[in-house]
Short mmCIF file of C-alpha atoms in Angstrom, two decimals:
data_model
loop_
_atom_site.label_atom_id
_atom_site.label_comp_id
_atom_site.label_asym_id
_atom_site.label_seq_id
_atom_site.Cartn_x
_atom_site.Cartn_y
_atom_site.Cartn_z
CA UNK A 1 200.11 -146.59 -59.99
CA UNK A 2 198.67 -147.84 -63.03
CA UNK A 3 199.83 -144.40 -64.71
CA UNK A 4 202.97 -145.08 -63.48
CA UNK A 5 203.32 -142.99 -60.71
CA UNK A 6 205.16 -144.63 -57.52
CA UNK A 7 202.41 -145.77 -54.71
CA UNK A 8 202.39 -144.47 -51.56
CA UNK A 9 202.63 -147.24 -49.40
CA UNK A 10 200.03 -147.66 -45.94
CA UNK A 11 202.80 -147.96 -43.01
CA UNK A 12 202.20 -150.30 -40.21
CA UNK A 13 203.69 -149.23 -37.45
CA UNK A 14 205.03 -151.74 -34.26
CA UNK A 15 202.41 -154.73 -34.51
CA UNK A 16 203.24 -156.49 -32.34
CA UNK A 17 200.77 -157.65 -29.53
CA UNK A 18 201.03 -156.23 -26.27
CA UNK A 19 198.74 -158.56 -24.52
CA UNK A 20 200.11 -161.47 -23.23
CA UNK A 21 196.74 -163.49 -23.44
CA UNK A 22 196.18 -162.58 -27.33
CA UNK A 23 198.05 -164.54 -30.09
CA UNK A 24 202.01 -163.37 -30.64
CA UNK A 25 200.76 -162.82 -34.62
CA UNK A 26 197.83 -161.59 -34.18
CA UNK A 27 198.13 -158.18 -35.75
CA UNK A 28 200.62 -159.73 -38.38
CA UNK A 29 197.61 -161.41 -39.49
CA UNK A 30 194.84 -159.06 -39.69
CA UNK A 31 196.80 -156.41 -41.06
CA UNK A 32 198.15 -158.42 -43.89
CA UNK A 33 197.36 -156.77 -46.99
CA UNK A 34 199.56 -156.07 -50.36
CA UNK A 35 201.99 -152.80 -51.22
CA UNK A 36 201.83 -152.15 -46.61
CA UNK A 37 205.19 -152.10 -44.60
CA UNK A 38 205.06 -153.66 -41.17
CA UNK A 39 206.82 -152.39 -38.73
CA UNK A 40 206.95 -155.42 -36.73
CA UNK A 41 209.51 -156.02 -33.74
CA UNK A 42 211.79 -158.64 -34.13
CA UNK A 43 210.13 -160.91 -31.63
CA UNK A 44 207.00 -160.87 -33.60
CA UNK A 45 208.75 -161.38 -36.90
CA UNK A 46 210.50 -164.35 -35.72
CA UNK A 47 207.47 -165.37 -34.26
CA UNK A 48 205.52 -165.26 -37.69
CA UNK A 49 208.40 -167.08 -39.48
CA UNK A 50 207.83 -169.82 -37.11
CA UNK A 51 204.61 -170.28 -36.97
CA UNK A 52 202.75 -167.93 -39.20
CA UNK A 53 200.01 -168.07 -42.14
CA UNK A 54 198.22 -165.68 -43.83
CA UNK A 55 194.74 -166.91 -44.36
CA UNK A 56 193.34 -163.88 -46.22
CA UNK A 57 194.30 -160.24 -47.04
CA UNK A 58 192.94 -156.80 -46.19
CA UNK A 59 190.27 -156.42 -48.88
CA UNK A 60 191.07 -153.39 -50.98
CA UNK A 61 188.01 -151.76 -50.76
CA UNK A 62 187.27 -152.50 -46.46
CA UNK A 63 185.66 -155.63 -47.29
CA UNK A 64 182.78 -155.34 -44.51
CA UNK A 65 183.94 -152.12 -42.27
CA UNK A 66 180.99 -149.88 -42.59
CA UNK A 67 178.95 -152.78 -41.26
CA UNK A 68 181.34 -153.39 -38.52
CA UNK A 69 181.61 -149.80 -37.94
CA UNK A 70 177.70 -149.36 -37.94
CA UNK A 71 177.86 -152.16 -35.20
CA UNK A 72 179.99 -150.19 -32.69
CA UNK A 73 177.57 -146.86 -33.19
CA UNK A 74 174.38 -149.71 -32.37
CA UNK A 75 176.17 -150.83 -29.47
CA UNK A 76 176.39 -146.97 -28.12
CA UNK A 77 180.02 -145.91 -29.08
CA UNK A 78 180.00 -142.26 -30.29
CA UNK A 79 181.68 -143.13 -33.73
CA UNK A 80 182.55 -139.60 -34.62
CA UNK A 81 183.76 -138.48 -31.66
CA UNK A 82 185.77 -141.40 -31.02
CA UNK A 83 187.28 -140.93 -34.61
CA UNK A 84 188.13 -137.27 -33.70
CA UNK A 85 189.63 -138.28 -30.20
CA UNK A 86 192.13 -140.64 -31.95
CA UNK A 87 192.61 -137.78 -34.54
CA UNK A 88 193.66 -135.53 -31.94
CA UNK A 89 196.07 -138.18 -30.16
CA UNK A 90 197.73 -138.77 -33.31
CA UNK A 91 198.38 -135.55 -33.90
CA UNK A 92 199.52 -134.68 -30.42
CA UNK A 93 201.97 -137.86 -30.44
CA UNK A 94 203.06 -136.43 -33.58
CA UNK A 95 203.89 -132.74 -32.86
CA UNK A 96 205.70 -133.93 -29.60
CA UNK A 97 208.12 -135.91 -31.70
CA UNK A 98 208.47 -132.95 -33.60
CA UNK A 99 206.91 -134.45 -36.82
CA UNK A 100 203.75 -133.85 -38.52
#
């Protein structure tokens, strides 16, 4: 980007919250970081112009993630597999729309 070249842009996809008991910006929020499109519904967009504030962005470089990450393999959760699993889904969502 700094070359000039045009960025390539992180995508977003549908955030908005599916459980009823969790905050109607919550992903909004924690996803908020600069040159990302948000896919948000309309719902949730309205619901962020209403009442919504961005405290903080996304750090550029993960902020703290290999510490939070190293916290999920402490508490037992098969990091690499789980990573792989999600892997595959993607994938398989994505070759049944018939893109890759």
């Amino acid at each position: 980007m700094n070359a000039g070249a045009r960025p390539q842009r992180l995508l977003l996809a549908s955030t908005g919250t599916k459980d009823p008991k969790a905050p109607d910006i919550l992903y909004v929020k924690a996803l908020a970081a600069p040159l990302t499109v948000d896919t948000m519904p309309e719902a949730t967009l309205k619901a962020f112009a209403d009442h919504g504030v961005v405290d903080a962005v996304m750090a550029a470089d993960g902020g703290d993630c290999e510490a939070v990450i190293a916290e999920f393999a402490k508490a037992g959760v098969d990091v690499d597999a789980l990573s792989a699993r999600l892997q595959e889904e993607a994938r398989h969502r994505s070759s049944s729309r018939g893109t890759n």
